[in-house]
Amino acid sequence: MAHRSRDVMASPQENDAVQPTVVCFGETMGMFTPTSTAPLNTATGFTLGTGGAESNVAMHLAELGHRVAWVSKVGTDPIGTKIIDALRGAGVDTRWAGRTAHAPTGLYLKEPDTGSGAHVFYYRTGSAASTLKIADAVDWPLAGARWIHTTGITPALSGTCSALVEHVLDSAAGWGATVSFDINFRPGIWSVEEAAPRLLALARKATVVLVGLDEAAVLWGSVTAADVRALLPDLPYLVVKDSSIDATEFALAADGTETVTVVPARKVDVVEPVGAGDAFAAGYLSSLISGEGSAECLARGHSRAAWALGSREDFRPGLGRRLHADEPHSVDLASVALSSDPALEPRR
């Protein structure tokens, strides 16, 4: 058992003895958003919510029937409590979420789209999550998980966070876990010069990588999905999302045979794009974990992204795993007992 000094763990949930099959780790922050569509400098009313790429994915996966845990660290402040409560309320296991009195929970302000797109402003330097280190992961349920998900945001938070991500990526195979890594480049917290080589090196250690073509263009000068694949040729699964156009999956079989699948994005009215990438990741990963085909995985990702685009919330609940006439599916998902085995081995 790792020595925790003055930090404490979140109290256990009821009926939570079951080992999670999916573990997501990364920072979640308090999120202040104007109650009206107004610039931050003129807004007078705000709502306080929560937001974090990895916890967004965790909440979507929980809604899709997976046993999922979120691990990270928050302060012992009210924002930290709000985050833990929100995740628990969404069905995510928070038993391993650390809390500390020595660093605050991170915050960010989200400015709605007033004509030039939505904007976010981070206040996360020195946050509780930025103090995460390899030793914190000793008690996390990583060795018992089948799937681990994280993003390129975490290594940007601090040197110890970067080392932690690399440690997890290097150790996952020994734990018997598959790792998915969403690039999620955030120019607000590190430069292209620093991020580009680091994210590429980390991505090469994962089994599944998701990246937006726009991100790849900024980071590595990639123009097409094939350009990204040339940088990451040995990944079993690479998904390149081209905004509202399509998503391309490159799947590499054990015998070296590669399959390329392209599925167009859904056409929807966009309320706000923040959170859509996380929704796509969760939808895609849910189907991949459950053994569905490439087209179904990408379509599930598009469907959840389309749902998220219709809300100003980072996580929009309510879509569930219900069937929709306009959502392709290869099996009757309503008859699949995910609760009995929600994280099957991925396709090979």
Tab-separated table of C-alpha atoms in Angstrom:
chain	number	residue	atom	x	y	z
A	1	MET	CA	0.000	0.000	0.000
A	2	ALA	CA	1.489	3.349	-1.031
A	3	HIS	CA	2.140	5.947	1.667
A	4	ARG	CA	-0.286	8.837	1.160
A	5	SER	CA	1.171	11.355	3.643
A	6	ARG	CA	-1.359	14.148	4.109
A	7	ASP	CA	-3.441	13.486	1.015
A	8	VAL	CA	-6.693	11.561	1.361
A	9	MET	CA	-8.816	9.404	-0.893
A	10	ALA	CA	-12.420	10.055	-1.791
A	11	SER	CA	-14.731	7.943	0.374
A	12	PRO	CA	-15.965	4.694	-1.209
A	13	GLN	CA	-19.289	4.463	-2.966
A	14	GLU	CA	-21.960	1.960	-2.002
A	15	ASN	CA	-21.952	-1.334	-3.893
A	16	ASP	CA	-18.623	-0.493	-5.524
A	17	ALA	CA	-16.687	-3.671	-4.783
A	18	VAL	CA	-16.650	-4.585	-8.486
A	19	GLN	CA	-13.359	-3.986	-10.299
A	20	PRO	CA	-13.754	-1.425	-13.106
A	21	THR	CA	-12.949	-2.700	-16.566
A	22	VAL	CA	-12.151	0.756	-17.968
A	23	VAL	CA	-10.008	3.380	-16.209
A	24	CYS	CA	-9.787	6.974	-17.430
A	25	PHE	CA	-7.246	9.340	-15.912
A	26	GLY	CA	-6.619	13.064	-16.290
A	27	GLU	CA	-7.586	16.437	-14.877
A	28	THR	CA	-11.153	17.603	-14.348
A	29	MET	CA	-11.793	21.246	-13.453
A	30	GLY	CA	-14.544	23.498	-12.257
A	31	MET	CA	-16.120	25.268	-15.254
A	32	PHE	CA	-17.673	28.716	-15.149
A	33	THR	CA	-19.965	29.558	-18.078
A	34	PRO	CA	-22.124	32.665	-18.652
A	35	THR	CA	-25.839	32.001	-18.322
A	36	SER	CA	-26.416	34.016	-21.499
A	37	THR	CA	-24.641	34.123	-24.841
A	38	ALA	CA	-22.432	37.032	-23.874
A	39	PRO	CA	-18.683	37.689	-23.775
A	40	LEU	CA	-17.070	37.031	-20.418
A	41	ASN	CA	-16.266	40.687	-19.883
A	42	THR	CA	-19.939	41.708	-20.072
A	43	ALA	CA	-21.612	38.613	-18.595
A	44	THR	CA	-23.164	39.100	-15.169
A	45	GLY	CA	-24.518	35.623	-14.410
A	46	PHE	CA	-22.584	32.348	-14.442
A	47	THR	CA	-23.212	28.671	-13.877
A	48	LEU	CA	-20.668	26.382	-12.237
A	49	GLY	CA	-20.192	23.022	-13.873
A	50	THR	CA	-17.350	20.580	-14.382
A	51	GLY	CA	-15.226	19.734	-17.374
A	52	GLY	CA	-12.374	17.435	-18.286
A	53	ALA	CA	-11.659	15.390	-21.399
A	54	GLU	CA	-11.022	12.101	-19.629
A	55	SER	CA	-13.954	12.425	-17.226
A	56	ASN	CA	-16.215	13.319	-20.162
A	57	VAL	CA	-15.197	10.055	-21.805
A	58	ALA	CA	-15.722	8.214	-18.529
A	59	MET	CA	-19.267	9.554	-18.140
A	60	HIS	CA	-20.173	8.639	-21.713
A	61	LEU	CA	-18.770	5.128	-21.249
A	62	ALA	CA	-20.702	4.721	-18.013
A	63	GLU	CA	-23.864	5.762	-19.812
A	64	LEU	CA	-23.054	3.164	-22.463
A	65	GLY	CA	-23.005	0.441	-19.829
A	66	HIS	CA	-19.307	0.043	-19.066
A	67	ARG	CA	-17.867	-0.311	-15.575
A	68	VAL	CA	-15.597	2.703	-15.613
A	69	ALA	CA	-13.480	4.506	-13.030
A	70	TRP	CA	-11.973	7.994	-13.187
A	71	VAL	CA	-8.690	8.509	-11.366
A	72	SER	CA	-6.960	11.829	-10.764
A	73	LYS	CA	-6.543	14.317	-7.940
A	74	VAL	CA	-8.630	17.311	-6.866
A	75	GLY	CA	-8.426	19.732	-3.980
A	76	THR	CA	-10.318	19.381	-0.729
A	77	ASP	CA	-12.217	22.512	-1.810
A	78	PRO	CA	-15.915	22.689	-2.793
A	79	ILE	CA	-15.032	22.482	-6.504
A	80	GLY	CA	-13.289	19.171	-5.914
A	81	THR	CA	-16.345	17.897	-4.069
A	82	LYS	CA	-18.593	19.035	-6.923
A	83	ILE	CA	-16.472	17.117	-9.424
A	84	ILE	CA	-16.565	13.914	-7.381
A	85	ASP	CA	-20.321	14.247	-6.893
A	86	ALA	CA	-20.926	14.911	-10.612
A	87	LEU	CA	-18.950	11.864	-11.697
A	88	ARG	CA	-20.593	9.616	-9.124
A	89	GLY	CA	-23.974	10.897	-10.225
A	90	ALA	CA	-23.125	9.870	-13.789
A	91	GLY	CA	-22.285	6.335	-12.691
A	92	VAL	CA	-18.498	6.662	-12.700
A	93	ASP	CA	-16.472	4.981	-9.944
A	94	THR	CA	-14.419	7.595	-8.048
A	95	ARG	CA	-12.980	5.397	-5.288
A	96	TRP	CA	-9.435	6.067	-6.444
A	97	ALA	CA	-9.749	9.826	-6.949
A	98	GLY	CA	-7.244	11.471	-4.621
A	99	ARG	CA	-7.868	14.701	-2.733
A	100	THR	CA	-5.287	17.080	-1.338
A	101	ALA	CA	-5.384	20.163	0.858
A	102	HIS	CA	-2.081	21.386	-0.555
A	103	ALA	CA	-3.215	22.364	-4.060
A	104	PRO	CA	-6.506	23.673	-5.457
A	105	THR	CA	-8.802	22.114	-7.990
A	106	GLY	CA	-8.213	23.624	-11.437
A	107	LEU	CA	-10.691	26.067	-12.978
A	108	TYR	CA	-11.555	27.332	-16.407
A	109	LEU	CA	-13.870	29.896	-17.924
A	110	LYS	CA	-15.790	29.017	-21.069
A	111	GLU	CA	-16.911	31.875	-23.283
A	112	PRO	CA	-19.839	30.966	-25.570
A	113	ASP	CA	-19.667	31.486	-29.307
A	114	THR	CA	-20.517	35.130	-29.916
A	115	GLY	CA	-19.383	35.130	-33.527
A	116	SER	CA	-15.783	33.929	-33.450
A	117	GLY	CA	-16.215	30.509	-31.879
A	118	ALA	CA	-16.244	29.357	-28.266
A	119	HIS	CA	-13.168	30.139	-26.165
A	120	VAL	CA	-11.761	28.680	-22.955
A	121	PHE	CA	-9.444	30.285	-20.424
A	122	TYR	CA	-7.539	27.984	-18.065
A	123	TYR	CA	-6.534	28.519	-14.444
A	124	ARG	CA	-4.839	25.203	-13.784
A	125	THR	CA	-1.187	26.041	-13.053
A	126	GLY	CA	-0.283	24.446	-9.730
A	127	SER	CA	-3.573	22.569	-9.580
A	128	ALA	CA	-4.055	19.375	-7.604
A	129	ALA	CA	-4.006	17.281	-10.780
A	130	SER	CA	-0.728	18.855	-11.899
A	131	THR	CA	0.935	17.281	-8.839
A	132	LEU	CA	0.147	13.742	-10.004
A	133	LYS	CA	3.176	11.468	-10.204
A	134	ILE	CA	3.991	7.822	-10.813
A	135	ALA	CA	3.692	6.977	-7.125
A	136	ASP	CA	0.047	8.107	-7.141
A	137	ALA	CA	-0.805	5.339	-9.605
A	138	VAL	CA	0.315	2.543	-7.287
A	139	ASP	CA	-3.154	2.163	-5.801
A	140	TRP	CA	-5.084	2.825	-9.002
A	141	PRO	CA	-6.902	-0.237	-10.401
A	142	LEU	CA	-4.786	-0.255	-13.562
A	143	ALA	CA	-3.511	-3.824	-13.291
A	144	GLY	CA	-7.067	-5.127	-13.032
A	145	ALA	CA	-8.458	-3.061	-15.884
A	146	ARG	CA	-8.880	-4.251	-19.432
A	147	TRP	CA	-8.779	-0.754	-20.880
A	148	ILE	CA	-7.036	2.502	-19.898
A	149	HIS	CA	-7.831	5.845	-21.508
A	150	THR	CA	-5.938	9.106	-21.256
A	151	THR	CA	-5.109	12.133	-23.380
A	152	GLY	CA	-2.330	14.460	-24.440
A	153	ILE	CA	-3.589	17.060	-21.974
A	154	THR	CA	-2.123	15.302	-18.943
A	155	PRO	CA	1.551	15.375	-20.024
A	156	ALA	CA	1.228	19.130	-20.538
A	157	LEU	CA	0.335	19.759	-16.895
A	158	SER	CA	3.762	19.103	-15.371
A	159	GLY	CA	6.914	17.038	-15.673
A	160	THR	CA	5.618	14.521	-13.153
A	161	CYS	CA	2.335	14.188	-15.072
A	162	SER	CA	4.250	13.593	-18.286
A	163	ALA	CA	6.322	10.886	-16.602
A	164	LEU	CA	3.125	9.313	-15.230
A	165	VAL	CA	1.535	9.067	-18.681
A	166	GLU	CA	4.665	7.469	-20.114
A	167	HIS	CA	4.806	5.018	-17.203
A	168	VAL	CA	1.217	3.920	-17.810
A	169	LEU	CA	1.777	3.534	-21.533
A	170	ASP	CA	4.941	1.506	-20.953
A	171	SER	CA	3.374	-0.693	-18.256
A	172	ALA	CA	-0.070	-1.361	-19.698
A	173	ALA	CA	0.838	-4.479	-21.661
A	174	GLY	CA	2.301	-6.049	-18.532
A	175	TRP	CA	-0.920	-5.290	-16.691
A	176	GLY	CA	-2.949	-6.914	-19.452
A	177	ALA	CA	-4.592	-3.606	-20.391
A	178	THR	CA	-5.087	-1.873	-23.704
A	179	VAL	CA	-4.393	1.879	-23.813
A	180	SER	CA	-6.201	4.486	-25.895
A	181	PHE	CA	-4.627	7.933	-26.237
A	182	ASP	CA	-6.511	10.966	-27.545
A	183	ILE	CA	-3.995	13.593	-28.712
A	184	ASN	CA	-6.156	16.528	-27.513
A	185	PHE	CA	-3.525	19.216	-28.109
A	186	ARG	CA	-4.201	22.299	-25.974
A	187	PRO	CA	-2.160	25.304	-27.188
A	188	GLY	CA	-3.243	27.211	-24.091
A	189	ILE	CA	-1.060	25.067	-21.820
A	190	TRP	CA	2.007	24.265	-23.940
A	191	SER	CA	3.664	25.291	-27.191
A	192	VAL	CA	3.690	23.422	-30.490
A	193	GLU	CA	7.465	23.152	-30.244
A	194	GLU	CA	7.215	21.319	-26.939
A	195	ALA	CA	4.043	19.358	-27.643
A	196	ALA	CA	4.703	18.024	-31.143
A	197	PRO	CA	7.604	15.629	-30.403
A	198	ARG	CA	6.305	14.643	-26.985
A	199	LEU	CA	2.806	13.765	-28.167
A	200	LEU	CA	4.142	11.820	-31.126
A	201	ALA	CA	6.462	9.811	-28.884
A	202	LEU	CA	3.672	9.017	-26.431
A	203	ALA	CA	1.213	8.157	-29.204
A	204	ARG	CA	3.615	5.554	-30.573
A	205	LYS	CA	3.363	3.674	-27.270
A	206	ALA	CA	-0.446	3.330	-27.336
A	207	THR	CA	-2.692	0.722	-28.979
A	208	VAL	CA	-5.422	3.156	-30.048
A	209	VAL	CA	-4.799	6.791	-30.955
A	210	LEU	CA	-7.421	9.395	-31.825
A	211	VAL	CA	-6.468	12.732	-33.349
A	212	GLY	CA	-8.155	15.556	-35.220
A	213	LEU	CA	-6.696	16.320	-38.624
A	214	ASP	CA	-6.615	19.987	-37.634
A	215	GLU	CA	-4.487	19.088	-34.589
A	216	ALA	CA	-2.179	16.953	-36.698
A	217	ALA	CA	-1.754	19.827	-39.145
A	218	VAL	CA	-0.679	22.202	-36.372
A	219	LEU	CA	1.552	19.696	-34.603
A	220	TRP	CA	3.150	17.780	-37.445
A	221	GLY	CA	2.180	19.510	-40.695
A	222	SER	CA	-0.102	16.641	-41.739
A	223	VAL	CA	-2.474	17.437	-44.604
A	224	THR	CA	-4.325	14.133	-44.961
A	225	ALA	CA	-5.220	11.171	-42.772
A	226	ALA	CA	-2.618	9.182	-44.705
A	227	ASP	CA	0.022	11.692	-43.619
A	228	VAL	CA	-0.834	10.999	-39.990
A	229	ARG	CA	-0.694	7.263	-40.617
A	230	ALA	CA	2.793	7.667	-42.075
A	231	LEU	CA	3.906	9.106	-38.721
A	232	LEU	CA	2.240	6.299	-36.745
A	233	PRO	CA	2.468	3.292	-39.076
A	234	ASP	CA	2.604	0.542	-36.468
A	235	LEU	CA	-0.424	1.421	-34.345
A	236	PRO	CA	-3.069	-1.302	-34.232
A	237	TYR	CA	-5.747	1.423	-34.381
A	238	LEU	CA	-5.457	5.028	-35.547
A	239	VAL	CA	-8.504	7.253	-35.949
A	240	VAL	CA	-8.172	10.593	-37.739
A	241	LYS	CA	-11.173	12.902	-37.422
A	242	ASP	CA	-11.648	15.501	-40.142
A	243	SER	CA	-14.031	17.869	-38.357
A	244	SER	CA	-17.536	17.815	-39.857
A	245	ILE	CA	-16.426	15.814	-42.909
A	246	ASP	CA	-15.534	12.268	-41.857
A	247	ALA	CA	-13.421	10.020	-39.659
A	248	THR	CA	-10.879	7.486	-40.916
A	249	GLU	CA	-9.809	4.369	-39.041
A	250	PHE	CA	-6.562	2.569	-39.907
A	251	ALA	CA	-6.670	-0.928	-38.382
A	252	LEU	CA	-3.570	-3.121	-38.484
A	253	ALA	CA	-4.094	-6.874	-38.111
A	254	ALA	CA	-1.560	-9.200	-36.486
A	255	ASP	CA	-0.486	-10.473	-39.918
A	256	GLY	CA	0.339	-6.930	-41.058
A	257	THR	CA	-2.779	-6.464	-43.160
A	258	GLU	CA	-4.211	-2.972	-42.888
A	259	THR	CA	-7.856	-2.021	-43.305
A	260	VAL	CA	-8.870	1.584	-43.910
A	261	THR	CA	-12.455	2.579	-43.103
A	262	VAL	CA	-13.978	6.011	-43.702
A	263	VAL	CA	-17.370	7.037	-42.315
A	264	PRO	CA	-18.894	10.493	-42.996
A	265	ALA	CA	-19.788	12.704	-40.049
A	266	ARG	CA	-23.392	13.379	-39.133
A	267	LYS	CA	-24.869	16.651	-40.353
A	268	VAL	CA	-26.218	18.553	-37.370
A	269	ASP	CA	-26.829	22.085	-36.148
A	270	VAL	CA	-23.951	22.966	-33.834
A	271	VAL	CA	-24.789	24.677	-30.554
A	272	GLU	CA	-21.201	24.377	-29.271
A	273	PRO	CA	-18.293	22.117	-30.279
A	274	VAL	CA	-16.663	21.760	-26.843
A	275	GLY	CA	-16.974	18.166	-25.652
A	276	ALA	CA	-17.817	16.659	-29.036
A	277	GLY	CA	-14.373	15.126	-29.454
A	278	ASP	CA	-14.672	13.375	-26.103
A	279	ALA	CA	-18.127	12.102	-27.039
A	280	PHE	CA	-16.747	10.741	-30.313
A	281	ALA	CA	-13.893	9.026	-28.480
A	282	ALA	CA	-16.286	7.381	-26.044
A	283	GLY	CA	-18.660	6.184	-28.735
A	284	TYR	CA	-15.846	4.779	-30.849
A	285	LEU	CA	-14.088	3.142	-27.912
A	286	SER	CA	-17.306	1.634	-26.558
A	287	SER	CA	-17.946	-0.157	-29.824
A	288	LEU	CA	-14.303	-1.155	-30.220
A	289	ILE	CA	-14.162	-2.594	-26.715
A	290	SER	CA	-17.396	-4.484	-27.377
A	291	GLY	CA	-15.996	-6.050	-30.538
A	292	GLU	CA	-18.037	-4.267	-33.194
A	293	GLY	CA	-16.819	-3.658	-36.739
A	294	SER	CA	-14.910	-0.602	-37.941
A	295	ALA	CA	-17.875	1.121	-39.575
A	296	GLU	CA	-20.005	0.598	-36.472
A	297	CYS	CA	-17.267	2.002	-34.228
A	298	LEU	CA	-16.908	5.169	-36.292
A	299	ALA	CA	-20.670	5.574	-36.655
A	300	ARG	CA	-21.124	5.253	-32.881
A	301	GLY	CA	-18.490	7.932	-32.425
A	302	HIS	CA	-20.200	10.268	-34.878
A	303	SER	CA	-23.582	9.680	-33.266
A	304	ARG	CA	-22.426	10.631	-29.776
A	305	ALA	CA	-20.476	13.606	-31.114
A	306	ALA	CA	-23.600	14.825	-32.903
A	307	TRP	CA	-25.535	14.536	-29.648
A	308	ALA	CA	-22.872	16.515	-27.778
A	309	LEU	CA	-22.845	19.245	-30.425
A	310	GLY	CA	-26.438	20.064	-29.524
A	311	SER	CA	-25.572	21.279	-26.017
A	312	ARG	CA	-23.435	23.884	-24.262
A	313	GLU	CA	-22.466	21.319	-21.633
A	314	ASP	CA	-19.131	19.506	-21.866
A	315	PHE	CA	-21.025	16.286	-21.162
A	316	ARG	CA	-24.593	15.969	-22.393
A	317	PRO	CA	-26.355	13.020	-20.766
A	318	GLY	CA	-29.403	11.198	-22.039
A	319	LEU	CA	-28.412	9.507	-25.298
A	320	GLY	CA	-27.679	6.210	-23.604
A	321	ARG	CA	-27.276	3.063	-25.656
A	322	ARG	CA	-30.684	3.203	-27.192
A	323	LEU	CA	-31.025	2.271	-30.833
A	324	HIS	CA	-31.758	4.978	-33.395
A	325	ALA	CA	-32.983	4.447	-36.932
A	326	ASP	CA	-30.220	6.708	-38.260
A	327	GLU	CA	-27.455	4.987	-36.213
A	328	PRO	CA	-25.992	1.913	-37.965
A	329	HIS	CA	-25.509	-1.165	-35.818
A	330	SER	CA	-24.381	-4.703	-36.535
A	331	VAL	CA	-26.102	-6.348	-33.559
A	332	ASP	CA	-29.219	-5.728	-31.529
A	333	LEU	CA	-27.579	-3.619	-28.857
A	334	ALA	CA	-30.724	-3.695	-26.761
A	335	SER	CA	-30.227	-7.420	-26.262
A	336	VAL	CA	-26.525	-7.270	-25.362
A	337	ALA	CA	-26.038	-7.761	-21.604
A	338	LEU	CA	-23.210	-5.273	-21.214
A	339	SER	CA	-23.593	-5.228	-17.460
A	340	SER	CA	-22.356	-8.805	-17.283
A	341	ASP	CA	-19.256	-8.227	-19.390
A	342	PRO	CA	-19.039	-4.585	-20.481
A	343	ALA	CA	-15.430	-4.552	-21.642
A	344	LEU	CA	-14.716	-7.374	-24.019
A	345	GLU	CA	-11.379	-7.840	-25.734
A	346	PRO	CA	-10.893	-5.459	-28.672
A	347	ARG	CA	-10.942	-6.645	-32.243
A	348	ARG	CA	-7.710	-8.134	-33.506
